[in-house]
Amino acid sequence: MDFSLSEFQQEIQQLAKKILADYCTQPRLRNAEANDYFDAELWQQLAEAGLLGLALPESVGGMAQDLETLAVVLEQLGAHVAPVPGISALATASLPLLPYIEQPAVHEALAALSSGAGILTCALAESGISGNGIAQAVVEAEGDHYYLSGEKSRVPAGLQASHCWTVAKQGEEQGIYLFSCDDAGVTRRRQLTTSGEALASMTLDRVKAVKIVSGEQVAQVLSAAAIYQRAASAAVATGLCEGMLALASEHCSQRKQFGRALGSFQAVAHQLADCYIDKECLRTASEQVSAQLGQNSQGSVEGASLVAAYWTTEALHRVSHRCQHVHGGTGVDRDYPLYRYCLQARQIEMDLGGQSSVLAALGEGIAAQRVA
Amino acid sequence: MNIDLSAEQEAFRQRVREYMASQMMTPEFKAELAQPDVSHGGGPVYWQKMRQLGADGWIRYSWPKELGGEGADPVEQYLLVDEAKRAGFPWPALSANSIGPVFAKYAQPEIRDKVVSEILNGEAYLAIGYSEPSAGSDLASLRTRAERDGDDWVINGQKIWTSCANFANYIWLAARTDPDPSKRHKGLTIFLVPTDSEGYSCTLIHTMGVLTTTTYYQDVRIPDCYRVGEVNGGWPLITGQLNVERLSLVGYGHVAKLYDKTLGLLRGNDDYRELLDTPWVQRNLAVAHARLEALKMLCLKSAWIMEQGGTGMVEASATKVYGSELYIELGRLMAEILAPLANLRDGDAVLNGLMELWYRKGTVHTFGGGANELQRSIVAAAGLGLPRGA
């Protein structure tokens, strides 16, 4: 048992902190808010530092580190409310494709992500609330080529992405297909979200694509995407909670009412103590799923990822509300940094499907004995 | 990072688990513990098991090397106490692990070796006499007095919630030795009071779930060699060992027991199969599982921090708050699944009445071992740097 970061992980942490502190200043974040909450310069800096390829193999220019090390960087993205698509590009969209890296198209997309030349994303949703595994988009095969047509919705970093994979069906058979977002058949429209981050809806009209897998393996890729999304969300959420709690602790130490610092009132201090406990529970859940994905640990990865998703939704909701509450009006003022954390918190919480659906999946896993 | 126990730690846990199952929790002992008046210990089988525990070296193993033990580290200590409690064995955590080592360090030579050997051999229990009718969380305001008379001390006062005093051999007593009330915690001294002293008496308090006692001290006269530590130097002895103790109060295995047993019942019995397939039952199980996983990791991490030489103060306080509240919540989540059956005490009781007893016993966890309000204040001040309150 050893809960400390390795020397290398500490170096990575310091590197990420340094870059993010330079780029996540209030003026730059304000500017990012007016631009889909995406900072292209910061993204390039992260690429040059090697952080975008941290968990990718060396063959695509990566550092071949495990999820635990990636989580160190993701936590810092959260702690700085960085305007970059960390969860989707570095985890949900990229890591499920690692088993297929021998395919030239996958290799190319991951190499582009790693170098910063492009951004890889995945389009898992269609219209309405439809999500994984029920794609209506269709594929036509002509010789060795595939052409995709259909409507996709809520694609993360969809306006900036260079590569995207999605689910579509050829006849009755579902498959995972990878395409270039610059294809003439792709029409993208902005979908602005609560945090200011833009997603995109995509109309695909005979978009040239490469088939990655089809048939039964589709479910495996989608399940891996869900697990990586939960794990990465927990790491980012840990950073968000650290950030919110640091602001609230500072505020309650400085601000005086009735002649005393706010934090000296037990009714205030105890709410923040509860935030601390929620945050620590989230951190352990994040560490647990990262360790299991890194195969440094026994146990069910599905179960650990759902536990991490439970704590992500729980801590984000409870910590963000209470940190806002103890700030009073200051907490909602757009000239004070807290609101950005709270909006990202809400974004991540609902992106995971919300806590009730997470508990339903976990409970079903327990009943079916897939989770101990 | 490595979140799993080492192979040695895992083997140690298995060894404790097997020992508890085969040597300690015999049908005869279980039957004795089912009787309310000896459910915490003190019956004839209890003392027989305690002596065996001592003879087999387990208590000695859990003590630091410099105090005559074999030097279990905080992780092993946590595993030992947690496994024992999970098995239902009333491990003497307060006596042997919280108080014992402090006594061994600060006691006077005239009595130290005798009492230490009694503790390590499982022959003596030390009950804690801190709380008074008018001093609960605010221990510094306690009133029981000890006055010097030649080579002796004469003690007068009353203690309450002195758990296990009904079978203890000694009371680890905090008394006021400086009558100036403004001295507060600087006027307290620790004494070891033999329960066969003249003027000492004990009456039982039957609570909703657990048995405890009131103890009375009327001109109890003890020689100065029963004083532990400096005169008016009792406070550090009271607060010294609290972090490990807090952890042992809400150990994962001990709290998870109700979930494990309930899930085992649902999975293993066709009568309950339908419940397991019911969405709201699955939701209750999922909440319990997710929250217990966090407790498991918080406990191990706190023990690991102490093993690395940290105080673990903030971690232990946070874990105590979380674990004690989870204990209560779990009692509800699991009882809901079997609802009316969860109220049956004997005969038809499910899980031998564990579910019913859980509720009656559970309430004490949020205020015992340092009220959760005090723990939250520790987390806020030491963990978040907030200014201390009035």
CSV table of C-alpha atoms in Angstrom, one decimal, chain B residues 18-258:
chain,number,residue,atom,x,y,z
B,18,GLU,CA,-8.9,-17.5,10.9
B,19,TYR,CA,-7.8,-17.1,14.5
B,20,MET,CA,-11.0,-15.2,15.4
B,21,ALA,CA,-13.2,-17.7,13.7
B,22,SER,CA,-11.6,-20.9,15.0
B,23,GLN,CA,-10.2,-19.9,18.4
B,24,MET,CA,-12.3,-17.0,19.7
B,25,MET,CA,-15.8,-17.0,18.3
B,26,THR,CA,-16.8,-20.5,19.6
B,27,PRO,CA,-20.5,-21.3,20.0
B,28,GLU,CA,-20.0,-21.2,23.7
B,29,PHE,CA,-18.7,-17.6,23.6
B,30,LYS,CA,-21.3,-16.5,21.1
B,31,ALA,CA,-24.0,-17.8,23.4
B,32,GLU,CA,-22.5,-15.8,26.3
B,33,LEU,CA,-22.3,-12.6,24.3
B,34,ALA,CA,-25.9,-12.9,23.4
B,35,GLN,CA,-26.8,-12.3,27.1
B,36,PRO,CA,-27.4,-8.5,27.5
B,37,ASP,CA,-25.5,-8.1,30.8
B,38,VAL,CA,-22.3,-9.6,29.4
B,39,SER,CA,-22.6,-8.6,25.8
B,40,HIS,CA,-19.5,-6.4,26.0
B,41,GLY,CA,-17.5,-8.9,28.0
B,42,GLY,CA,-17.0,-9.8,31.6
B,43,GLY,CA,-18.6,-13.3,31.5
B,44,PRO,CA,-16.5,-16.4,32.4
B,45,VAL,CA,-16.0,-17.4,28.8
B,46,TYR,CA,-14.9,-13.8,28.0
B,47,TRP,CA,-12.1,-13.9,30.6
B,48,GLN,CA,-11.1,-17.4,29.4
B,49,LYS,CA,-10.9,-16.0,25.8
B,50,MET,CA,-9.0,-12.9,26.9
B,51,ARG,CA,-6.4,-15.0,28.6
B,52,GLN,CA,-6.0,-17.2,25.6
B,53,LEU,CA,-5.7,-14.1,23.4
B,54,GLY,CA,-2.9,-12.9,25.7
B,55,ALA,CA,-1.2,-16.3,25.9
B,56,ASP,CA,-1.3,-16.5,22.1
B,57,GLY,CA,0.6,-13.2,21.9
B,58,TRP,CA,-2.0,-11.1,20.1
B,59,ILE,CA,-2.2,-8.2,22.5
B,60,ARG,CA,1.6,-8.1,22.9
B,61,TYR,CA,1.8,-8.1,19.1
B,62,SER,CA,-0.4,-5.0,18.8
B,63,TRP,CA,1.9,-3.0,21.1
B,64,PRO,CA,4.9,-0.8,20.1
B,65,LYS,CA,8.3,-2.5,20.5
B,66,GLU,CA,9.7,0.2,22.9
B,67,LEU,CA,6.9,-0.6,25.4
B,68,GLY,CA,7.4,-4.4,25.4
B,69,GLY,CA,5.3,-5.2,22.4
B,70,GLU,CA,6.2,-6.7,19.1
B,71,GLY,CA,5.7,-3.5,17.1
B,72,ALA,CA,2.6,-3.8,14.9
B,73,ASP,CA,2.5,-0.8,12.7
B,74,PRO,CA,-0.7,1.4,12.5
B,75,VAL,CA,-1.9,-0.6,9.4
B,76,GLU,CA,-1.6,-3.9,11.2
B,77,GLN,CA,-3.2,-2.5,14.4
B,78,TYR,CA,-6.1,-1.3,12.3
B,79,LEU,CA,-6.4,-4.7,10.6
B,80,LEU,CA,-6.2,-6.6,13.8
B,81,VAL,CA,-8.9,-4.6,15.6
B,82,ASP,CA,-11.1,-4.3,12.5
B,83,GLU,CA,-11.0,-8.1,11.9
B,84,ALA,CA,-11.7,-8.9,15.5
B,85,LYS,CA,-14.7,-6.5,15.6
B,86,ARG,CA,-16.0,-7.8,12.3
B,87,ALA,CA,-16.0,-11.3,13.8
B,88,GLY,CA,-18.0,-10.0,16.7
B,89,PHE,CA,-15.2,-10.4,19.2
B,90,PRO,CA,-15.1,-7.6,21.8
B,91,TRP,CA,-11.5,-6.7,21.3
B,92,PRO,CA,-10.3,-4.5,24.2
B,93,ALA,CA,-9.3,-1.6,21.9
B,94,LEU,CA,-9.7,1.2,24.4
B,95,SER,CA,-8.1,-0.7,27.2
B,96,ALA,CA,-5.3,-2.5,25.4
B,97,ASN,CA,-4.6,-0.2,22.4
B,98,SER,CA,-5.6,3.3,23.4
B,99,ILE,CA,-4.9,3.5,27.2
B,100,GLY,CA,-2.4,0.6,27.7
B,101,PRO,CA,0.6,2.0,25.8
B,102,VAL,CA,0.0,5.5,27.4
B,103,PHE,CA,0.0,3.8,30.8
B,104,ALA,CA,3.1,1.9,30.0
B,105,LYS,CA,4.9,5.0,29.0
B,106,TYR,CA,3.9,7.3,31.9
B,107,ALA,CA,3.2,4.9,34.8
B,108,GLN,CA,5.4,4.8,37.9
B,109,PRO,CA,7.8,1.8,38.2
B,110,GLU,CA,6.1,0.5,41.4
B,111,ILE,CA,3.0,-0.6,39.5
B,112,ARG,CA,4.0,-0.5,35.8
B,113,ASP,CA,5.3,-4.0,35.2
B,114,LYS,CA,2.5,-5.7,37.1
B,115,VAL,CA,-0.3,-3.8,35.3
B,116,VAL,CA,1.4,-4.0,31.9
B,117,SER,CA,1.8,-7.7,32.2
B,118,GLU,CA,-1.9,-8.1,33.3
B,119,ILE,CA,-3.0,-6.2,30.1
B,120,LEU,CA,-0.7,-8.1,27.8
B,121,ASN,CA,-1.8,-11.4,29.3
B,122,GLY,CA,-5.5,-10.5,28.9
B,123,GLU,CA,-6.0,-10.5,32.7
B,124,ALA,CA,-7.0,-6.9,33.2
B,125,TYR,CA,-9.3,-4.4,31.6
B,126,LEU,CA,-8.9,-0.7,32.0
B,127,ALA,CA,-12.1,1.3,31.7
B,128,ILE,CA,-12.0,5.0,30.9
B,129,GLY,CA,-13.3,7.5,33.5
B,130,TYR,CA,-13.5,10.8,31.7
B,131,SER,CA,-17.2,11.9,31.3
B,132,GLU,CA,-19.1,13.3,34.2
B,133,PRO,CA,-22.8,14.3,34.5
B,134,SER,CA,-21.8,17.9,33.8
B,135,ALA,CA,-18.8,17.3,31.6
B,136,GLY,CA,-19.3,15.5,28.3
B,137,SER,CA,-17.6,17.0,25.2
B,138,ASP,CA,-16.1,19.7,27.4
B,139,LEU,CA,-13.7,17.4,29.4
B,140,ALA,CA,-11.7,20.3,30.7
B,141,SER,CA,-14.6,21.3,32.9
B,142,LEU,CA,-14.7,18.0,34.9
B,143,ARG,CA,-15.1,18.2,38.7
B,144,THR,CA,-14.1,14.9,40.2
B,145,ARG,CA,-11.4,15.9,42.7
B,146,ALA,CA,-8.2,14.3,43.9
B,147,GLU,CA,-6.5,15.8,47.0
B,148,ARG,CA,-3.1,15.0,48.2
B,149,ASP,CA,-2.9,13.5,51.7
B,150,GLY,CA,0.6,12.5,52.7
B,151,ASP,CA,1.7,9.7,50.4
B,152,ASP,CA,-1.8,9.2,49.2
B,153,TRP,CA,-4.5,10.8,47.0
B,154,VAL,CA,-8.1,11.0,48.1
B,155,ILE,CA,-10.6,11.0,45.3
B,156,ASN,CA,-14.2,12.2,45.4
B,157,GLY,CA,-16.7,12.5,42.5
B,158,GLN,CA,-18.8,10.7,40.0
B,159,LYS,CA,-18.2,9.5,36.4
B,160,ILE,CA,-20.7,8.5,33.9
B,161,TRP,CA,-20.7,6.4,30.6
B,162,THR,CA,-17.8,4.5,32.1
B,163,SER,CA,-18.2,1.6,29.7
B,164,CYS,CA,-17.0,-1.8,30.8
B,165,ALA,CA,-16.5,-0.6,34.4
B,166,ASN,CA,-18.8,-3.4,35.5
B,167,PHE,CA,-16.0,-5.9,34.8
B,168,ALA,CA,-12.9,-3.7,34.6
B,169,ASN,CA,-10.0,-4.2,37.1
B,170,TYR,CA,-9.0,-0.5,36.9
B,171,ILE,CA,-10.5,2.9,36.1
B,172,TRP,CA,-8.2,5.2,34.1
B,173,LEU,CA,-9.5,8.3,35.8
B,174,ALA,CA,-9.1,12.0,35.0
B,175,ALA,CA,-9.5,14.1,38.1
B,176,ARG,CA,-9.0,17.7,39.1
B,177,THR,CA,-5.9,18.3,41.2
B,178,ASP,CA,-5.8,22.1,40.9
B,179,PRO,CA,-9.1,23.4,42.4
B,180,ASP,CA,-8.7,26.7,40.5
B,181,PRO,CA,-11.5,26.4,37.9
B,182,SER,CA,-9.7,28.8,35.6
B,183,LYS,CA,-6.9,26.2,35.2
B,184,ARG,CA,-9.3,24.0,33.2
B,185,HIS,CA,-7.3,21.4,31.3
B,186,LYS,CA,-4.1,22.4,33.1
B,187,GLY,CA,-5.5,21.3,36.4
B,188,LEU,CA,-6.1,17.6,35.5
B,189,THR,CA,-4.2,14.5,36.5
B,190,ILE,CA,-4.6,10.9,35.5
B,191,PHE,CA,-4.9,8.1,38.1
B,192,LEU,CA,-5.3,4.4,37.9
B,193,VAL,CA,-7.9,3.4,40.4
B,194,PRO,CA,-8.2,-0.3,41.2
B,195,THR,CA,-11.9,-1.2,41.2
B,196,ASP,CA,-11.5,-3.1,44.5
B,197,SER,CA,-10.6,0.1,46.3
B,198,GLU,CA,-12.7,1.0,49.3
B,199,GLY,CA,-15.2,3.8,48.5
B,200,TYR,CA,-15.5,2.9,44.8
B,201,SER,CA,-18.8,1.6,43.4
B,202,CYS,CA,-20.4,1.1,40.1
B,203,THR,CA,-24.0,0.9,38.9
B,204,LEU,CA,-25.3,-0.2,35.5
B,205,ILE,CA,-27.0,2.1,33.0
B,206,HIS,CA,-29.2,0.2,30.6
B,207,THR,CA,-29.3,2.2,27.4
B,208,MET,CA,-31.4,1.6,24.3
B,209,GLY,CA,-28.7,-0.6,22.8
B,210,VAL,CA,-25.6,-0.9,24.9
B,211,LEU,CA,-24.7,-1.4,28.5
B,212,THR,CA,-22.7,1.1,30.3
B,213,THR,CA,-22.2,2.3,33.9
B,214,THR,CA,-21.9,5.1,36.4
B,215,THR,CA,-19.0,5.0,38.8
B,216,TYR,CA,-18.8,6.6,42.2
B,217,TYR,CA,-15.7,7.7,44.2
B,218,GLN,CA,-16.3,8.4,47.8
B,219,ASP,CA,-13.0,9.1,49.7
B,220,VAL,CA,-11.2,6.6,47.6
B,221,ARG,CA,-7.7,6.5,48.9
B,222,ILE,CA,-4.8,5.4,46.6
B,223,PRO,CA,-1.1,5.6,47.0
B,224,ASP,CA,0.8,8.2,44.9
B,225,CYS,CA,2.3,5.4,42.8
B,226,TYR,CA,-1.1,5.1,41.1
B,227,ARG,CA,-0.8,8.6,39.7
B,228,VAL,CA,0.1,8.4,36.0
B,229,GLY,CA,2.3,11.2,34.6
B,230,GLU,CA,2.8,14.6,36.2
B,231,VAL,CA,0.5,16.3,38.6
B,232,ASN,CA,-1.7,18.6,36.5
B,233,GLY,CA,-0.2,17.0,33.4
B,234,GLY,CA,-3.1,14.8,32.5
B,235,TRP,CA,-4.3,16.6,29.4
B,236,PRO,CA,-1.7,15.3,26.9
B,237,LEU,CA,-2.4,11.7,28.1
B,238,ILE,CA,-6.1,12.2,27.4
B,239,THR,CA,-5.6,13.5,23.9
B,240,GLY,CA,-2.5,11.6,22.9
B,241,GLN,CA,-3.8,8.3,21.5
B,242,LEU,CA,-7.1,9.6,20.0
B,243,ASN,CA,-6.3,9.3,16.3
B,244,VAL,CA,-5.7,5.5,16.2
B,245,GLU,CA,-8.7,5.1,18.5
B,246,ARG,CA,-11.0,7.1,16.2
B,247,LEU,CA,-10.1,4.9,13.3
B,248,SER,CA,-10.8,1.7,15.2
B,249,LEU,CA,-14.3,3.0,16.1
B,250,VAL,CA,-15.5,3.0,12.5
B,251,GLY,CA,-13.3,0.3,10.8
B,252,TYR,CA,-14.5,-0.8,7.4
B,253,GLY,CA,-15.0,-4.5,8.1
B,254,HIS,CA,-16.9,-3.7,11.3
B,255,VAL,CA,-19.3,-1.2,9.5
B,256,ALA,CA,-19.5,-3.3,6.2
B,257,LYS,CA,-20.7,-6.3,8.1
B,258,LEU,CA,-24.3,-5.4,7.8
